[in-house]
Coordinates of C-alpha atoms in Angstrom, one line a residue:
F280 CA -18.1 -20.2 -13.1
I281 CA -19.3 -22.9 -15.6
L282 CA -22.4 -23.8 -13.6
F283 CA -23.5 -20.2 -13.3
W284 CA -22.7 -19.7 -16.9
C285 CA -24.7 -22.8 -18.0
A286 CA -27.7 -21.8 -15.9
Q287 CA -27.7 -18.3 -17.5
S288 CA -27.2 -19.8 -20.9
L289 CA -30.2 -22.0 -20.3
V290 CA -32.3 -19.0 -19.4
L291 CA -31.2 -17.2 -22.7
L292 CA -31.9 -20.5 -24.7
C293 CA -35.5 -20.6 -23.3
R294 CA -36.0 -17.0 -24.3
E295 CA -34.7 -17.7 -27.8
E296 CA -37.0 -20.7 -28.2
A297 CA -39.9 -18.8 -26.9
G298 CA -39.3 -16.1 -29.5
V299 CA -38.7 -13.4 -26.9
I300 CA -35.2 -12.7 -28.3
S301 CA -33.7 -13.3 -31.7
K302 CA -31.4 -16.3 -32.3
D303 CA -29.3 -14.3 -34.8
R304 CA -28.4 -11.3 -32.6
K305 CA -24.9 -9.8 -32.6
Q306 CA -22.4 -11.2 -30.4
F307 CA -18.9 -10.2 -29.3
S308 CA -16.0 -10.6 -31.7
I309 CA -14.3 -13.2 -29.7
F310 CA -15.5 -16.0 -27.2
I311 CA -15.0 -15.1 -23.5
L312 CA -12.4 -17.8 -22.8
S313 CA -10.3 -16.9 -25.9
F314 CA -6.5 -16.9 -25.7
A315 CA -6.3 -14.8 -28.9
R316 CA -4.8 -11.8 -27.1
P317 CA -2.2 -13.1 -24.7
K318 CA -0.7 -9.8 -23.9
S319 CA -4.1 -8.3 -23.1
L320 CA -4.8 -11.2 -20.8
L321 CA -1.5 -10.6 -18.9
L322 CA -2.1 -6.9 -18.7
G323 CA -5.7 -7.5 -17.5
T324 CA -4.4 -9.8 -14.8
V325 CA -1.5 -7.4 -13.6
A326 CA -2.9 -4.0 -14.4
P327 CA -6.5 -4.0 -15.4
G328 CA -6.9 -0.3 -14.9
V329 CA -4.8 0.6 -18.0
A330 CA -7.2 -1.4 -20.3
L331 CA -10.3 -0.2 -18.4
G332 CA -9.3 3.4 -18.6
R333 CA -9.0 3.0 -22.4
V334 CA -12.5 1.4 -22.6
I335 CA -14.0 4.1 -20.4
S336 CA -12.5 6.7 -22.7
A337 CA -14.0 5.0 -25.7
V338 CA -17.5 4.3 -24.6
G339 CA -18.1 7.2 -22.2
G340 CA -21.0 7.5 -19.8
W341 CA -18.7 7.8 -16.7
P342 CA -18.4 11.0 -14.6
L343 CA -16.1 13.6 -16.2
H344 CA -16.3 12.0 -19.6
S345 CA -18.3 14.8 -21.1
W346 CA -15.7 17.3 -19.8
N347 CA -12.6 15.4 -21.0
P348 CA -12.7 11.7 -22.1
D349 CA -9.0 11.1 -21.7
V350 CA -8.9 12.5 -18.1
S351 CA -12.1 10.5 -17.2
G352 CA -10.5 7.3 -18.6
K353 CA -7.2 7.8 -16.7
L354 CA -9.0 8.8 -13.5
W355 CA -11.4 5.9 -13.5
G356 CA -8.8 3.5 -14.7
G357 CA -6.6 4.5 -11.8
V358 CA -9.5 4.1 -9.3
L359 CA -10.3 0.7 -10.6
Q360 CA -6.7 -0.3 -10.5
A361 CA -6.4 0.9 -6.9
V362 CA -9.5 -1.1 -5.9
Y363 CA -8.2 -4.2 -7.6
L364 CA -4.8 -3.9 -5.9
T365 CA -6.3 -3.2 -2.6
A366 CA -8.3 -6.4 -2.9
I367 CA -5.2 -8.4 -3.6
I368 CA -3.2 -6.7 -0.7
F369 CA -6.0 -7.5 1.8
V370 CA -6.3 -11.1 0.6
I371 CA -2.5 -11.4 1.0
V372 CA -2.5 -9.8 4.5
S373 CA -5.2 -12.2 5.6
A374 CA -2.4 -14.7 6.4
A375 CA -2.0 -12.6 9.7
L376 CA -5.7 -12.1 10.3
Y377 CA -8.6 -13.8 8.5
E378 CA -10.9 -10.8 8.6
W379 CA -8.8 -9.0 6.1
C380 CA -9.6 -11.6 3.6
I381 CA -13.2 -10.7 3.9
V382 CA -12.4 -7.0 3.3
G383 CA -10.3 -7.9 0.3
L384 CA -13.2 -10.0 -1.1
V385 CA -15.6 -7.1 -0.6
F386 CA -13.2 -4.8 -2.6
Y387 CA -13.0 -7.5 -5.3
I388 CA -16.7 -7.7 -5.5
G389 CA -16.8 -3.9 -6.0
F390 CA -14.2 -4.1 -8.8
A391 CA -16.0 -6.9 -10.5
T392 CA -19.3 -5.1 -10.3
F393 CA -17.8 -2.1 -12.0
L394 CA -16.3 -4.3 -14.6
G395 CA -19.5 -6.1 -15.3
L396 CA -21.4 -2.8 -15.6
L397 CA -18.6 -1.6 -18.0
R398 CA -19.0 -4.7 -20.1
A399 CA -22.7 -4.1 -20.3
Q400 CA -22.0 -0.5 -21.4
V401 CA -19.6 -1.8 -24.1
R402 CA -22.4 -4.2 -25.3
G403 CA -24.7 -1.3 -25.5
A404 CA -22.3 1.0 -27.3
Y405 CA -21.4 -1.6 -30.0
Q406 CA -24.9 -3.0 -30.2
V407 CA -23.9 -6.5 -29.0
K408 CA -27.3 -8.1 -28.2
H409 CA -26.0 -11.5 -27.3
G410 CA -26.0 -11.7 -23.5
D411 CA -27.4 -9.6 -20.7
L412 CA -26.4 -7.9 -17.5
I413 CA -26.4 -11.1 -15.4
T414 CA -24.1 -12.6 -18.0
D415 CA -21.8 -9.6 -17.8
L416 CA -21.5 -9.8 -14.1
I417 CA -20.8 -13.5 -14.1
C418 CA -18.0 -12.9 -16.7
A419 CA -16.6 -10.1 -14.6
F420 CA -16.6 -12.0 -11.4
F421 CA -15.1 -15.3 -12.5
A422 CA -13.0 -14.3 -15.6
P423 CA -12.1 -10.6 -15.2
M424 CA -8.9 -10.8 -17.4
F425 CA -10.9 -12.5 -20.2
T426 CA -13.6 -10.0 -19.9
I427 CA -11.2 -7.1 -20.4
A428 CA -9.5 -8.9 -23.4
Q429 CA -13.0 -9.4 -24.9
M430 CA -13.9 -5.7 -24.6
E431 CA -10.6 -4.6 -26.1
E432 CA -11.1 -6.9 -29.0
Q433 CA -14.5 -5.7 -29.6
M434 CA -13.2 -2.0 -29.5
D435 CA -10.4 -2.9 -31.9
T436 CA -12.6 -4.8 -34.4
D437 CA -15.9 -3.0 -34.4
T438 CA -17.2 0.6 -34.6
V439 CA -19.4 2.3 -32.0
A440 CA -23.0 2.6 -33.1
S441 CA -24.1 5.9 -34.5
A442 CA -26.7 6.4 -31.7
K443 CA -23.8 6.3 -29.1
L444 CA -21.7 8.7 -31.2
A445 CA -24.5 11.3 -31.0
E446 CA -24.3 11.6 -27.2

């Protein structure tokens, strides 16, 4: 995780030094590896679908959100929770047959990809300019519970940009 993150940070640093992106752009409210929200970290480890459903309801952009944001959040939170638990179950079952481990990891990659895309959506909704999609995916793959806690903290301490509210 640290090597991927350092490499991506170097890319962003070079872009800052070249003047392509601003050094003073907005960042998330808390650092990705922050223990400021221990309950959120625990919930994000055991039942990430609960928090992700809340995030999806708040930022929108997912199927059924325009019809009913609460139903959309609960539905997609449930789907993501099911994918997460399926990944864990297949990895545990791999004690009997190694191929199930591969299936479990494929499910985890799907879960982490959706989490990374959701983090990118939160960055867009709250106008967080510090980072990019690659950083979002790296955080989601290697530190999903911290990624969820960071998104929840951003939702609790910031307001959605007016352009997002107009949608």
